[in-house]
PDB file of C-alpha atoms in Angstrom:
ATOM      1  CA  MET K  16     110.714  84.530 117.846  1.00  0.00           C
ATOM      2  CA  SER K  17     107.080  85.641 118.005  1.00  0.00           C
ATOM      3  CA  LEU K  18     104.588  83.650 115.944  1.00  0.00           C
ATOM      4  CA  LEU K  19     101.061  84.463 114.747  1.00  0.00           C
ATOM      5  CA  LEU K  20      98.557  81.887 113.457  1.00  0.00           C
ATOM      6  CA  HIS K  21      96.192  83.225 110.786  1.00  0.00           C
ATOM      7  CA  LEU K  22      93.166  81.070 110.063  1.00  0.00           C
ATOM      8  CA  SER K  23      89.810  81.744 108.497  1.00  0.00           C
ATOM      9  CA  ASP K  24      86.476  80.355 107.362  1.00  0.00           C
ATOM     10  CA  THR K  25      86.225  77.434 109.782  1.00  0.00           C
ATOM     11  CA  HIS K  26      82.484  77.240 108.953  1.00  0.00           C
ATOM     12  CA  PHE K  27      81.563  75.091 111.942  1.00  0.00           C
ATOM     13  CA  GLY K  28      78.642  72.972 110.891  1.00  0.00           C
ATOM     14  CA  THR K  29      80.700  71.803 107.899  1.00  0.00           C
ATOM     15  CA  GLU K  30      83.950  71.023 109.751  1.00  0.00           C
ATOM     16  CA  LEU K  31      86.117  67.978 109.150  1.00  0.00           C
ATOM     17  CA  ARG K  32      87.454  66.069 112.134  1.00  0.00           C
ATOM     18  CA  GLY K  33      90.858  65.281 110.621  1.00  0.00           C
ATOM     19  CA  PRO K  34      91.957  68.833 109.811  1.00  0.00           C
ATOM     20  CA  ALA K  35      90.529  70.127 113.108  1.00  0.00           C
ATOM     21  CA  GLU K  36      92.569  67.643 115.115  1.00  0.00           C
ATOM     22  CA  ALA K  37      95.653  68.229 112.971  1.00  0.00           C
ATOM     23  CA  LEU K  38      95.390  71.979 113.469  1.00  0.00           C
ATOM     24  CA  ARG K  39      95.450  71.504 117.228  1.00  0.00           C
ATOM     25  CA  GLU K  40      98.577  69.385 116.794  1.00  0.00           C
ATOM     26  CA  LEU K  41     100.174  72.092 114.629  1.00  0.00           C
ATOM     27  CA  VAL K  42      99.551  74.619 117.399  1.00  0.00           C
ATOM     28  CA  ARG K  43     101.160  72.297 119.958  1.00  0.00           C
ATOM     29  CA  GLU K  44     104.205  71.910 117.737  1.00  0.00           C
ATOM     30  CA  GLN K  45     104.648  75.535 116.652  1.00  0.00           C
ATOM     31  CA  GLN K  46     103.443  77.320 119.802  1.00  0.00           C
ATOM     32  CA  PRO K  47     102.007  80.537 118.303  1.00  0.00           C
ATOM     33  CA  THR K  48     101.453  83.287 120.838  1.00  0.00           C
ATOM     34  CA  LEU K  49      98.535  84.830 118.940  1.00  0.00           C
ATOM     35  CA  ALA K  50      95.753  83.463 116.719  1.00  0.00           C
ATOM     36  CA  VAL K  51      93.782  85.688 114.348  1.00  0.00           C
ATOM     37  CA  LEU K  52      90.546  84.428 112.745  1.00  0.00           C
ATOM     38  CA  SER K  53      89.388  86.477 109.781  1.00  0.00           C
ATOM     39  CA  GLY K  54      85.702  85.568 109.901  1.00  0.00           C
ATOM     40  CA  ASP K  55      83.093  82.915 109.025  1.00  0.00           C
ATOM     41  CA  LEU K  56      83.561  80.823 112.135  1.00  0.00           C
ATOM     42  CA  THR K  57      80.146  79.215 111.535  1.00  0.00           C
ATOM     43  CA  GLN K  58      78.174  78.044 108.527  1.00  0.00           C
ATOM     44  CA  ARG K  59      74.764  79.463 109.466  1.00  0.00           C
ATOM     45  CA  ALA K  60      75.224  81.344 112.763  1.00  0.00           C
ATOM     46  CA  ARG K  61      73.346  78.671 114.709  1.00  0.00           C
ATOM     47  CA  ARG K  62      73.797  78.097 118.417  1.00  0.00           C
ATOM     48  CA  ALA K  63      75.304  74.616 118.085  1.00  0.00           C
ATOM     49  CA  GLN K  64      77.764  75.903 115.484  1.00  0.00           C
ATOM     50  CA  PHE K  65      78.864  78.771 117.709  1.00  0.00           C
ATOM     51  CA  ARG K  66      79.282  76.331 120.604  1.00  0.00           C
ATOM     52  CA  ALA K  67      81.455  74.099 118.414  1.00  0.00           C
ATOM     53  CA  ALA K  68      83.543  77.100 117.337  1.00  0.00           C
ATOM     54  CA  ARG K  69      83.997  78.144 120.969  1.00  0.00           C
ATOM     55  CA  ALA K  70      85.085  74.640 121.982  1.00  0.00           C
ATOM     56  CA  PHE K  71      87.559  74.558 119.093  1.00  0.00           C
ATOM     57  CA  LEU K  72      89.096  77.900 120.065  1.00  0.00           C
ATOM     58  CA  ASP K  73      89.419  76.825 123.689  1.00  0.00           C
ATOM     59  CA  ALA K  74      91.055  73.545 122.669  1.00  0.00           C
ATOM     60  CA  LEU K  75      93.640  75.302 120.483  1.00  0.00           C
ATOM     61  CA  GLY K  76      95.361  76.607 123.578  1.00  0.00           C
ATOM     62  CA  VAL K  77      96.757  79.771 121.974  1.00  0.00           C
ATOM     63  CA  PRO K  78      97.422  82.431 124.656  1.00  0.00           C
ATOM     64  CA  SER K  79      95.653  85.245 122.775  1.00  0.00           C
ATOM     65  CA  VAL K  80      92.859  84.920 120.207  1.00  0.00           C
ATOM     66  CA  LEU K  81      91.358  87.683 118.071  1.00  0.00           C
ATOM     67  CA  ALA K  82      88.417  87.183 115.719  1.00  0.00           C
ATOM     68  CA  ILE K  83      86.012  89.106 113.552  1.00  0.00           C
ATOM     69  CA  PRO K  84      82.611  87.993 112.258  1.00  0.00           C
ATOM     70  CA  GLY K  85      82.119  86.980 108.650  1.00  0.00           C
ATOM     71  CA  ASN K  86      78.941  87.138 106.611  1.00  0.00           C
ATOM     72  CA  HIS K  87      78.120  83.547 107.644  1.00  0.00           C
ATOM     73  CA  ASP K  88      78.207  84.557 111.324  1.00  0.00           C
ATOM     74  CA  ILE K  89      75.037  86.635 110.891  1.00  0.00           C
ATOM     75  CA  PRO K  90      71.685  84.780 110.722  1.00  0.00           C
ATOM     76  CA  LEU K  91      70.487  84.303 107.154  1.00  0.00           C
ATOM     77  CA  PHE K  92      67.097  82.613 107.473  1.00  0.00           C
ATOM     78  CA  ASN K  93      66.154  84.173 110.828  1.00  0.00           C
ATOM     79  CA  VAL K  94      65.218  87.526 109.315  1.00  0.00           C
ATOM     80  CA  LEU K  95      64.084  89.089 112.594  1.00  0.00           C
ATOM     81  CA  GLY K  96      67.297  88.081 114.323  1.00  0.00           C
ATOM     82  CA  ARG K  97      69.348  89.424 111.419  1.00  0.00           C
ATOM     83  CA  LEU K  98      67.618  92.799 111.610  1.00  0.00           C
ATOM     84  CA  LEU K  99      67.412  93.257 115.381  1.00  0.00           C
ATOM     85  CA  ALA K 100      70.362  91.334 116.850  1.00  0.00           C
ATOM     86  CA  PRO K 101      72.668  90.114 114.077  1.00  0.00           C
ATOM     87  CA  TYR K 102      75.649  89.542 116.379  1.00  0.00           C
ATOM     88  CA  ARG K 103      73.894  88.040 119.412  1.00  0.00           C
ATOM     89  CA  GLY K 104      75.266  84.531 118.919  1.00  0.00           C
ATOM     90  CA  TYR K 105      78.700  85.747 117.927  1.00  0.00           C
ATOM     91  CA  ARG K 106      78.992  88.037 120.948  1.00  0.00           C
ATOM     92  CA  ARG K 107      77.830  85.316 123.321  1.00  0.00           C
ATOM     93  CA  TRP K 108      80.016  82.462 122.093  1.00  0.00           C
ATOM     94  CA  VAL K 109      83.033  84.054 120.388  1.00  0.00           C
ATOM     95  CA  GLN K 110      83.862  87.609 121.490  1.00  0.00           C
ATOM     96  CA  ALA K 111      81.816  90.548 122.714  1.00  0.00           C
ATOM     97  CA  ASP K 112      84.108  92.985 120.912  1.00  0.00           C
ATOM     98  CA  LEU K 113      83.503  92.916 117.148  1.00  0.00           C
ATOM     99  CA  GLU K 114      86.715  94.851 116.448  1.00  0.00           C
ATOM    100  CA  PRO K 115      89.332  93.653 118.947  1.00  0.00           C
ATOM    101  CA  GLU K 116      92.959  94.707 118.855  1.00  0.00           C
ATOM    102  CA  PHE K 117      96.220  93.368 120.180  1.00  0.00           C
ATOM    103  CA  GLU K 118      99.514  95.130 120.765  1.00  0.00           C
ATOM    104  CA  ASP K 119     102.889  94.154 122.135  1.00  0.00           C
ATOM    105  CA  ASP K 120     106.459  94.903 121.066  1.00  0.00           C
ATOM    106  CA  ARG K 121     106.209  92.633 117.981  1.00  0.00           C
ATOM    107  CA  TRP K 122     102.589  92.969 116.822  1.00  0.00           C
ATOM    108  CA  LEU K 123      99.880  95.524 116.393  1.00  0.00           C
ATOM    109  CA  VAL K 124      96.739  93.749 115.127  1.00  0.00           C
ATOM    110  CA  LEU K 125      93.624  95.804 114.361  1.00  0.00           C
ATOM    111  CA  CYS K 126      90.421  93.950 113.478  1.00  0.00           C
ATOM    112  CA  VAL K 127      87.722  95.586 111.342  1.00  0.00           C
ATOM    113  CA  ASN K 128      84.137  94.341 111.219  1.00  0.00           C
ATOM    114  CA  THR K 129      83.284  94.432 107.508  1.00  0.00           C
ATOM    115  CA  THR K 130      79.935  92.599 107.743  1.00  0.00           C
ATOM    116  CA  ARG K 131      76.631  94.439 107.401  1.00  0.00           C
ATOM    117  CA  ARG K 132      73.159  93.188 108.249  1.00  0.00           C
ATOM    118  CA  TYR K 133      71.831  94.624 104.972  1.00  0.00           C
ATOM    119  CA  ARG K 134      74.379  92.756 102.828  1.00  0.00           C
ATOM    120  CA  HIS K 135      74.164  89.037 102.132  1.00  0.00           C
ATOM    121  CA  LYS K 136      77.790  88.239 101.197  1.00  0.00           C
ATOM    122  CA  ASP K 137      79.534  91.504 100.406  1.00  0.00           C
ATOM    123  CA  GLY K 138      81.467  93.462 102.990  1.00  0.00           C
ATOM    124  CA  GLU K 139      82.212  97.132 103.347  1.00  0.00           C
ATOM    125  CA  VAL K 140      84.253  99.477 105.469  1.00  0.00           C
ATOM    126  CA  SER K 141      82.959 102.905 106.476  1.00  0.00           C
ATOM    127  CA  ARG K 142      84.896 106.146 106.395  1.00  0.00           C
ATOM    128  CA  ALA K 143      84.710 106.229 110.197  1.00  0.00           C
ATOM    129  CA  GLN K 144      86.329 102.785 110.359  1.00  0.00           C
ATOM    130  CA  VAL K 145      89.011 103.812 107.869  1.00  0.00           C
ATOM    131  CA  GLU K 146      89.872 106.895 109.880  1.00  0.00           C
ATOM    132  CA  GLN K 147      89.798 105.055 113.215  1.00  0.00           C
ATOM    133  CA  VAL K 148      92.194 102.363 112.029  1.00  0.00           C
ATOM    134  CA  ALA K 149      94.519 104.887 110.380  1.00  0.00           C
ATOM    135  CA  ALA K 150      94.658 106.955 113.557  1.00  0.00           C
ATOM    136  CA  ARG K 151      95.455 103.871 115.630  1.00  0.00           C
ATOM    137  CA  LEU K 152      98.216 102.861 113.190  1.00  0.00           C
ATOM    138  CA  ARG K 153      99.801 106.271 113.560  1.00  0.00           C
ATOM    139  CA  ARG K 154      99.972 105.672 117.337  1.00  0.00           C
ATOM    140  CA  ALA K 155     101.851 102.378 116.948  1.00  0.00           C
ATOM    141  CA  ARG K 156     104.956 101.749 119.038  1.00  0.00           C
ATOM    142  CA  GLY K 157     107.282 101.605 116.057  1.00  0.00           C
ATOM    143  CA  GLY K 158     110.590  99.779 116.129  1.00  0.00           C
ATOM    144  CA  ASP K 159     110.371  96.247 114.727  1.00  0.00           C
ATOM    145  CA  GLN K 160     106.635  95.978 115.444  1.00  0.00           C
ATOM    146  CA  ILE K 161     104.603  94.464 112.589  1.00  0.00           C
ATOM    147  CA  ARG K 162     101.355  96.337 111.964  1.00  0.00           C
ATOM    148  CA  ILE K 163      98.409  94.269 110.738  1.00  0.00           C
ATOM    149  CA  VAL K 164      94.818  95.065 109.730  1.00  0.00           C
ATOM    150  CA  VAL K 165      92.269  92.232 109.542  1.00  0.00           C
ATOM    151  CA  THR K 166      89.142  92.228 107.354  1.00  0.00           C
ATOM    152  CA  HIS K 167      86.894  89.357 106.303  1.00  0.00           C
ATOM    153  CA  GLN K 168      86.473  90.151 102.605  1.00  0.00           C
ATOM    154  CA  PRO K 169      89.699  90.493 100.583  1.00  0.00           C
ATOM    155  CA  VAL K 170      91.166  93.794  99.422  1.00  0.00           C
ATOM    156  CA  LEU K 171      93.027  92.260  96.472  1.00  0.00           C
ATOM    157  CA  ALA K 172      91.944  89.546  94.026  1.00  0.00           C
ATOM    158  CA  VAL K 173      94.202  87.276  91.993  1.00  0.00           C
ATOM    159  CA  ARG K 174      91.378  85.891  89.813  1.00  0.00           C
ATOM    160  CA  ASP K 175      88.817  87.843  87.836  1.00  0.00           C
ATOM    161  CA  GLU K 176      85.988  85.696  89.225  1.00  0.00           C
ATOM    162  CA  ASP K 177      86.801  86.941  92.746  1.00  0.00           C
ATOM    163  CA  ARG K 178      86.569  90.642  91.998  1.00  0.00           C
ATOM    164  CA  HIS K 179      82.900  90.736  92.993  1.00  0.00           C
ATOM    165  CA  ASN K 180      83.934  89.451  96.443  1.00  0.00           C
ATOM    166  CA  LEU K 181      86.278  92.375  97.122  1.00  0.00           C
ATOM    167  CA  LEU K 182      85.636  94.691 100.050  1.00  0.00           C
ATOM    168  CA  HIS K 183      83.578  97.768  99.226  1.00  0.00           C
ATOM    169  CA  GLU K 184      85.443 101.071  99.786  1.00  0.00           C
ATOM    170  CA  ARG K 185      88.737  99.156  99.733  1.00  0.00           C
ATOM    171  CA  GLU K 186      90.551 101.790  97.680  1.00  0.00           C
ATOM    172  CA  THR K 187      90.086 104.467 100.327  1.00  0.00           C
ATOM    173  CA  ALA K 188      90.863 102.023 103.122  1.00  0.00           C
ATOM    174  CA  VAL K 189      94.031 100.487 101.703  1.00  0.00           C
ATOM    175  CA  ARG K 190      95.555 103.825 100.752  1.00  0.00           C
ATOM    176  CA  ALA K 191      94.836 105.333 104.162  1.00  0.00           C
ATOM    177  CA  TRP K 192      96.019 102.313 106.131  1.00  0.00           C
ATOM    178  CA  VAL K 193      99.234 101.800 104.205  1.00  0.00           C
ATOM    179  CA  ALA K 194     100.084 105.498 104.442  1.00  0.00           C
ATOM    180  CA  ALA K 195      99.482 105.279 108.212  1.00  0.00           C
ATOM    181  CA  GLY K 196     101.860 102.338 108.566  1.00  0.00           C
ATOM    182  CA  ALA K 197     100.038  99.047 107.867  1.00  0.00           C
ATOM    183  CA  ASP K 198     102.333  96.233 106.754  1.00  0.00           C
ATOM    184  CA  LEU K 199      99.865  93.378 106.183  1.00  0.00           C
ATOM    185  CA  VAL K 200      96.127  93.129 105.498  1.00  0.00           C
ATOM    186  CA  LEU K 201      94.805  89.693 106.452  1.00  0.00           C
ATOM    187  CA  GLY K 202      91.585  88.305 104.972  1.00  0.00           C
ATOM    188  CA  GLY K 203      89.512  85.252 104.119  1.00  0.00           C
ATOM    189  CA  HIS K 204      86.010  84.821 102.648  1.00  0.00           C
ATOM    190  CA  ILE K 205      86.955  83.221  99.314  1.00  0.00           C
ATOM    191  CA  HIS K 206      88.720  80.082 100.641  1.00  0.00           C
ATOM    192  CA  LEU K 207      91.765  80.826  98.524  1.00  0.00           C
ATOM    193  CA  PRO K 208      95.196  81.306 100.133  1.00  0.00           C
ATOM    194  CA  TYR K 209      97.690  83.728  98.606  1.00  0.00           C
ATOM    195  CA  LEU K 210     100.223  86.451  99.342  1.00  0.00           C
ATOM    196  CA  ARG K 211     100.481  89.501  97.089  1.00  0.00           C
ATOM    197  CA  ALA K 212     102.029  92.959  97.243  1.00  0.00           C
ATOM    198  CA  LEU K 213      99.263  95.537  97.509  1.00  0.00           C
ATOM    199  CA  ASP K 214     100.902  97.763  94.921  1.00  0.00           C
ATOM    200  CA  GLU K 215      99.908  95.160  92.312  1.00  0.00           C
ATOM    201  CA  ALA K 216      96.383  96.543  92.632  1.00  0.00           C
ATOM    202  CA  TYR K 217      96.961  99.980  94.151  1.00  0.00           C
ATOM    203  CA  ALA K 218      99.481 102.007  92.173  1.00  0.00           C
ATOM    204  CA  GLY K 219     101.384 104.786  93.899  1.00  0.00           C
ATOM    205  CA  LEU K 220     101.280 103.504  97.477  1.00  0.00           C
ATOM    206  CA  PRO K 221     103.825 105.356  99.632  1.00  0.00           C
ATOM    207  CA  ARG K 222     105.069 102.146 101.285  1.00  0.00           C
ATOM    208  CA  ARG K 223     105.273  98.445 100.490  1.00  0.00           C
ATOM    209  CA  ALA K 224     102.515  96.401 102.110  1.00  0.00           C
ATOM    210  CA  TRP K 225     100.983  92.994 101.533  1.00  0.00           C
ATOM    211  CA  ALA K 226      97.640  91.202 101.270  1.00  0.00           C
ATOM    212  CA  VAL K 227      97.676  87.832 103.052  1.00  0.00           C
ATOM    213  CA  GLN K 228      94.698  85.563 102.395  1.00  0.00           C
ATOM    214  CA  ALA K 229      93.891  82.332 104.241  1.00  0.00           C
ATOM    215  CA  GLY K 230      91.972  79.356 102.904  1.00  0.00           C
ATOM    216  CA  THR K 231      89.362  77.464 104.861  1.00  0.00           C
ATOM    217  CA  ALA K 232      90.987  75.997 107.959  1.00  0.00           C
ATOM    218  CA  VAL K 233      88.801  72.971 108.739  1.00  0.00           C
ATOM    219  CA  SER K 234      85.659  73.009 106.542  1.00  0.00           C
ATOM    220  CA  HIS K 235      84.868  70.632 103.698  1.00  0.00           C
ATOM    221  CA  ARG K 236      84.004  73.748 101.650  1.00  0.00           C
ATOM    222  CA  ILE K 237      87.393  73.812  99.941  1.00  0.00           C
ATOM    223  CA  ARG K 238      87.818  75.525  96.590  1.00  0.00           C
ATOM    224  CA  ASP K 239      89.455  74.448  93.341  1.00  0.00           C
ATOM    225  CA  GLY K 240      90.982  71.400  94.978  1.00  0.00           C
ATOM    226  CA  ILE K 241      93.076  73.504  97.374  1.00  0.00           C
ATOM    227  CA  PRO K 242      93.111  71.659 100.719  1.00  0.00           C
ATOM    228  CA  ASN K 243      92.394  73.097 104.131  1.00  0.00           C
ATOM    229  CA  SER K 244      95.011  75.741 104.774  1.00  0.00           C
ATOM    230  CA  VAL K 245      96.303  78.182 107.423  1.00  0.00           C
ATOM    231  CA  ASN K 246      99.121  80.721 107.637  1.00  0.00           C
ATOM    232  CA  LEU K 247     101.882  81.137 110.185  1.00  0.00           C
ATOM    233  CA  ILE K 248     103.551  84.550 110.310  1.00  0.00           C
ATOM    234  CA  ARG K 249     106.903  84.768 112.088  1.00  0.00           C
ATOM    235  CA  ALA K 250     108.188  88.105 113.325  1.00  0.00           C
ATOM    236  CA  LEU K 251     111.919  88.489 112.678  1.00  0.00           C
ATOM    237  CA  ALA K 252     114.374  91.152 113.720  1.00  0.00           C
ATOM    238  CA  GLY K 253     114.960  94.207 111.608  1.00  0.00           C
ATOM    239  CA  ARG K 254     111.452  94.820 110.202  1.00  0.00           C
ATOM    240  CA  GLN K 255     111.183  91.403 108.601  1.00  0.00           C
ATOM    241  CA  CYS K 256     108.675  88.577 108.795  1.00  0.00           C
ATOM    242  CA  GLU K 257     108.141  85.174 107.237  1.00  0.00           C
ATOM    243  CA  VAL K 258     104.738  84.146 105.901  1.00  0.00           C
ATOM    244  CA  GLU K 259     104.321  80.380 105.802  1.00  0.00           C
ATOM    245  CA  ARG K 260     101.407  78.527 104.234  1.00  0.00           C
ATOM    246  CA  TRP K 261     100.518  75.199 105.827  1.00  0.00           C
ATOM    247  CA  ASP K 262      98.114  72.823 104.025  1.00  0.00           C
ATOM    248  CA  TRP K 263      96.281  69.742 105.224  1.00  0.00           C
ATOM    249  CA  ASP K 264      97.884  66.579 103.870  1.00  0.00           C
ATOM    250  CA  GLY K 265      95.323  63.799 103.915  1.00  0.00           C
ATOM    251  CA  ALA K 266      97.941  61.118 103.314  1.00  0.00           C
ATOM    252  CA  CYS K 267      99.882  61.846 106.491  1.00  0.00           C
ATOM    253  CA  LYS K 268      96.904  63.412 108.298  1.00  0.00           C
ATOM    254  CA  ARG K 269      98.692  66.578 109.332  1.00  0.00           C
ATOM    255  CA  PHE K 270      99.330  70.131 108.202  1.00  0.00           C
ATOM    256  CA  THR K 271     102.577  70.511 106.266  1.00  0.00           C
ATOM    257  CA  LYS K 272     104.426  73.642 105.190  1.00  0.00           C
ATOM    258  CA  VAL K 273     104.026  74.173 101.448  1.00  0.00           C
ATOM    259  CA  SER K 274     105.472  77.667 101.002  1.00  0.00           C
ATOM    260  CA  LEU K 275     107.542  80.277 102.819  1.00  0.00           C
ATOM    261  CA  ARG K 276     108.233  83.853 101.854  1.00  0.00           C
ATOM    262  CA  ARG K 277     110.373  86.331 103.751  1.00  0.00           C
ATOM    263  CA  LEU K 278     109.183  89.929 103.594  1.00  0.00           C
ATOM    264  CA  ARG K 279     111.300  92.994 104.246  1.00  0.00           C
ATOM    265  CA  LEU K 280     108.902  95.587 105.604  1.00  0.00           C
ATOM    266  CA  ASP K 281     109.190  99.289 104.987  1.00  0.00           C
ATOM    267  CA  ALA K 282     109.691 101.713 107.849  1.00  0.00           C
TER     268      ALA K 282
END
């Protein structure tokens, strides 16, 4: 069984030791083969924060790691750095490729950089990015492979107060990606974990696909009392997967599984 760890919004500089250590223990227990980080690894894109994020990723011990920058991974107060070299720290300490991909028989994971130096918090996806991802999805291996797109900002909101955080140009992107074969769209940004069918927000999609949001993995910047949280996605035979939500339990000082949903994926 192939297993993917989805985590987001670590915000190093605001990290908590307990959840960080417990997450490493969860990885040792569950043995995911792939980790996907959907942005905001740091709080303010400072060198020490990037170093801490790099050390954390190395200590996880997951064989393959993919990440994308979030809006917090671009300098905010260093205006010159934001304008001239917004991804310098990220490229040096995390990954040189801002839109990495991974493919094997069970997974196709396509990462999309939705940050922009001219936007403070909001994210957007360009028509070129939409077309590039759709074309890559159409070249997928097929079979039981699960096809995933990763953005930082969400493409579906479950609360009205989060609608202003939604990805710009999401309508064009979601419709193109789902038509091309995407099964899941992973995101973060709002520190709120949930799983929803995309057709709840996008009527008339030609296939069933899902939005999977992760909470903040290790930061004290939790929201609405929801604890630190990560997702494990298990690839099953026959175009099926299980999405598990694991939350930090301060009483037993470990991550515990709080929900599981099995998804039957369309061809």
